[in-house]
Structures are given as C-alpha cells and as structure tokens.
PDB file of C-alpha atoms in Angstrom:
ATOM      1  CA  MET A   1       0.011  -0.011  -0.007  1.00  0.00           C
ATOM      2  CA  PRO A   2       1.465   3.442  -1.004  1.00  0.00           C
ATOM      3  CA  GLN A   3       2.563   5.530   1.903  1.00  0.00           C
ATOM      4  CA  ARG A   4       0.685   8.722   2.271  1.00  0.00           C
ATOM      5  CA  LYS A   5       2.791  11.969   2.276  1.00  0.00           C
ATOM      6  CA  SER A   6       2.672  14.249   5.217  1.00  0.00           C
ATOM      7  CA  GLU A   7       0.524  17.392   4.950  1.00  0.00           C
ATOM      8  CA  PRO A   8       3.568  19.792   4.917  1.00  0.00           C
ATOM      9  CA  ASP A   9       5.114  17.727   2.063  1.00  0.00           C
ATOM     10  CA  ARG A  10       1.838  17.739   0.076  1.00  0.00           C
ATOM     11  CA  ILE A  11       1.471  21.512   0.618  1.00  0.00           C
ATOM     12  CA  ARG A  12       5.049  22.084  -0.515  1.00  0.00           C
ATOM     13  CA  GLU A  13       4.422  20.036  -3.689  1.00  0.00           C
ATOM     14  CA  LEU A  14       1.284  21.905  -4.487  1.00  0.00           C
ATOM     15  CA  GLU A  15       3.009  25.277  -3.892  1.00  0.00           C
ATOM     16  CA  ASP A  16       5.881  24.176  -6.213  1.00  0.00           C
ATOM     17  CA  ALA A  17       3.319  23.125  -8.828  1.00  0.00           C
ATOM     18  CA  LEU A  18       1.460  26.461  -8.458  1.00  0.00           C
ATOM     19  CA  GLU A  19       4.721  28.331  -8.939  1.00  0.00           C
ATOM     20  CA  GLU A  20       5.613  26.372 -12.022  1.00  0.00           C
ATOM     21  CA  THR A  21       2.147  27.051 -13.400  1.00  0.00           C
ATOM     22  CA  GLU A  22       2.401  30.719 -12.752  1.00  0.00           C
ATOM     23  CA  ARG A  23       5.822  30.845 -14.495  1.00  0.00           C
ATOM     24  CA  HIS A  24       4.338  28.927 -17.464  1.00  0.00           C
ATOM     25  CA  ILE A  25       1.400  31.413 -17.620  1.00  0.00           C
ATOM     26  CA  ALA A  26       3.822  34.372 -17.508  1.00  0.00           C
ATOM     27  CA  GLU A  27       5.842  32.893 -20.420  1.00  0.00           C
ATOM     28  CA  MET A  28       2.705  32.329 -22.387  1.00  0.00           C
ATOM     29  CA  ARG A  29       1.564  35.875 -21.814  1.00  0.00           C
ATOM     30  CA  ALA A  30       4.908  37.160 -22.892  1.00  0.00           C
ATOM     31  CA  GLU A  31       4.665  35.065 -26.108  1.00  0.00           C
ATOM     32  CA  ARG A  32       1.105  36.385 -26.696  1.00  0.00           C
ATOM     33  CA  ASP A  33       2.296  39.931 -26.272  1.00  0.00           C
ATOM     34  CA  GLN A  34       5.158  39.398 -28.736  1.00  0.00           C
ATOM     35  CA  ALA A  35       2.621  37.854 -31.196  1.00  0.00           C
ATOM     36  CA  PHE A  36       0.347  40.855 -30.857  1.00  0.00           C
ATOM     37  CA  GLU A  37       3.256  43.266 -31.434  1.00  0.00           C
ATOM     38  CA  LEU A  38       4.286  41.251 -34.528  1.00  0.00           C
ATOM     39  CA  VAL A  39       0.703  41.421 -35.851  1.00  0.00           C
ATOM     40  CA  GLU A  40       0.579  45.188 -35.342  1.00  0.00           C
ATOM     41  CA  GLN A  41       4.006  45.522 -37.209  1.00  0.00           C
ATOM     42  CA  MET A  42       2.602  43.442 -40.036  1.00  0.00           C
ATOM     43  CA  LYS A  43      -0.599  45.543 -40.257  1.00  0.00           C
ATOM     44  CA  GLU A  44       1.536  48.633 -40.457  1.00  0.00           C
ATOM     45  CA  HIS A  45       3.677  47.087 -43.172  1.00  0.00           C
ATOM     46  CA  VAL A  46       0.658  46.012 -45.212  1.00  0.00           C
ATOM     47  CA  SER A  47      -0.813  49.505 -44.833  1.00  0.00           C
ATOM     48  CA  ASP A  48       2.452  51.068 -46.029  1.00  0.00           C
ATOM     49  CA  VAL A  49       2.666  48.779 -48.984  1.00  0.00           C
ATOM     50  CA  ASP A  50      -0.993  49.451 -49.879  1.00  0.00           C
ATOM     51  CA  ALA A  51      -0.253  53.178 -49.786  1.00  0.00           C
ATOM     52  CA  LEU A  52       2.777  52.745 -52.059  1.00  0.00           C
ATOM     53  CA  ILE A  53       0.767  50.654 -54.548  1.00  0.00           C
ATOM     54  CA  ASP A  54      -1.942  53.306 -54.471  1.00  0.00           C
ATOM     55  CA  SER A  55       0.638  56.046 -55.246  1.00  0.00           C
ATOM     56  CA  TRP A  56       1.874  53.923 -58.212  1.00  0.00           C
ATOM     57  CA  ILE A  57      -1.635  53.527 -59.526  1.00  0.00           C
ATOM     58  CA  GLU A  58      -2.094  57.232 -59.362  1.00  0.00           C
ATOM     59  CA  ALA A  59       1.274  58.161 -60.777  1.00  0.00           C
ATOM     60  CA  PHE A  60       0.891  55.843 -63.801  1.00  0.00           C
ATOM     61  CA  GLU A  61      -2.795  56.633 -64.197  1.00  0.00           C
ATOM     62  CA  MET A  62      -3.729  52.979 -63.999  1.00  0.00           C
ATOM     63  CA  GLN A  63      -7.356  51.816 -64.353  1.00  0.00           C
ATOM     64  CA  LEU A  64      -9.094  48.624 -63.190  1.00  0.00           C
ATOM     65  CA  SER A  65      -9.974  46.508 -66.201  1.00  0.00           C
ATOM     66  CA  GLU A  66     -12.923  44.248 -66.541  1.00  0.00           C
ATOM     67  CA  ASP A  67     -10.839  41.225 -65.665  1.00  0.00           C
ATOM     68  CA  GLY A  68      -9.825  42.838 -62.351  1.00  0.00           C
ATOM     69  CA  LYS A  69      -6.269  43.728 -63.361  1.00  0.00           C
ATOM     70  CA  ARG A  70      -4.720  47.190 -63.296  1.00  0.00           C
ATOM     71  CA  THR A  71      -3.790  48.496 -66.780  1.00  0.00           C
ATOM     72  CA  ARG A  72      -2.512  51.759 -68.042  1.00  0.00           C
ATOM     73  CA  ASP A  73      -1.997  53.516 -71.382  1.00  0.00           C
ATOM     74  CA  ALA A  74       1.469  53.231 -72.864  1.00  0.00           C
ATOM     75  CA  LEU A  75       2.036  56.756 -71.531  1.00  0.00           C
ATOM     76  CA  PRO A  76       0.220  58.789 -68.923  1.00  0.00           C
ATOM     77  CA  GLU A  77      -1.821  61.713 -70.211  1.00  0.00           C
ATOM     78  CA  SER A  78       0.592  64.217 -68.679  1.00  0.00           C
ATOM     79  CA  ILE A  79       3.558  62.730 -70.602  1.00  0.00           C
ATOM     80  CA  LYS A  80       1.401  62.506 -73.797  1.00  0.00           C
ATOM     81  CA  LYS A  81       0.740  66.236 -73.504  1.00  0.00           C
ATOM     82  CA  ILE A  82       4.453  67.036 -73.062  1.00  0.00           C
ATOM     83  CA  LEU A  83       5.290  64.995 -76.176  1.00  0.00           C
ATOM     84  CA  ALA A  84       2.542  66.642 -78.177  1.00  0.00           C
ATOM     85  CA  ASP A  85       3.897  70.142 -77.090  1.00  0.00           C
ATOM     86  CA  ALA A  86       7.369  69.071 -78.007  1.00  0.00           C
ATOM     87  CA  VAL A  87       6.301  67.954 -81.506  1.00  0.00           C
ATOM     88  CA  ALA A  88       4.370  71.166 -81.992  1.00  0.00           C
ATOM     89  CA  LEU A  89       7.440  73.201 -81.033  1.00  0.00           C
ATOM     90  CA  GLN A  90       9.556  71.152 -83.436  1.00  0.00           C
ATOM     91  CA  LYS A  91       7.097  71.829 -86.269  1.00  0.00           C
ATOM     92  CA  GLN A  92       7.002  75.521 -85.384  1.00  0.00           C
ATOM     93  CA  ALA A  93      10.853  75.643 -85.337  1.00  0.00           C
ATOM     94  CA  LYS A  94      11.045  73.976 -88.723  1.00  0.00           C
ATOM     95  CA  GLY A  95       8.544  76.469 -90.087  1.00  0.00           C
ATOM     96  CA  LEU A  96      10.686  79.377 -88.834  1.00  0.00           C
ATOM     97  CA  GLY A  97      13.828  77.945 -90.573  1.00  0.00           C
ATOM     98  CA  LYS A  98      12.155  77.874 -93.950  1.00  0.00           C
ATOM     99  CA  LYS A  99      11.590  81.613 -94.161  1.00  0.00           C
TER     100      LYS A  99
END
C-alpha cells in the first residue's frame, strides 16, 4: 500500500506546482504579447505597401480593367501632352527655318 505523504510535504508539492504553473502562464503571456506586437507591425507594413501601390496607381494613371487587373495607357496623359507640345514646337521651329 502506498505511503501517504505528510501534509507539509503535500502543501510544498502543491506550492511548487502552483509556482511552475504561474511561471508557465507568465511565459505564455509574454509570447502572446510578442505575437500581438508582430501582428501590429505586419498590419503597419501592409498599410504602407497598400499606400505605395496606390501611389503607383495614381502616378501611372492605372485603371481597373474588366478582368480585375490594373492597366495603363502606354504613356500617362501628362507625358502625352508634353510629347505633343514638343512635337508642335519642333514643327514651329522647322517652319521658322524655312523663311
């Protein structure tokens, strides 16, 4: 028949088990807090990347096509205008040279 432990021994075992459990809980809380911090950092990163992509969409005057992909003209309208102005100036300069 197993020998029963004395009450002080049993109390000491239970206190040790309680301390170990409290240490384990503290470790788990620290891991949880680190995970929450990582999630926040990842959210910030995704937000920054979304803003960057949005700036590219705006800068390159991209449109959402019917198939859900972003497309753009070969050249944005602002660049097309600059090229048209340059061609007009060249034609004007050539016309001045013929006189």
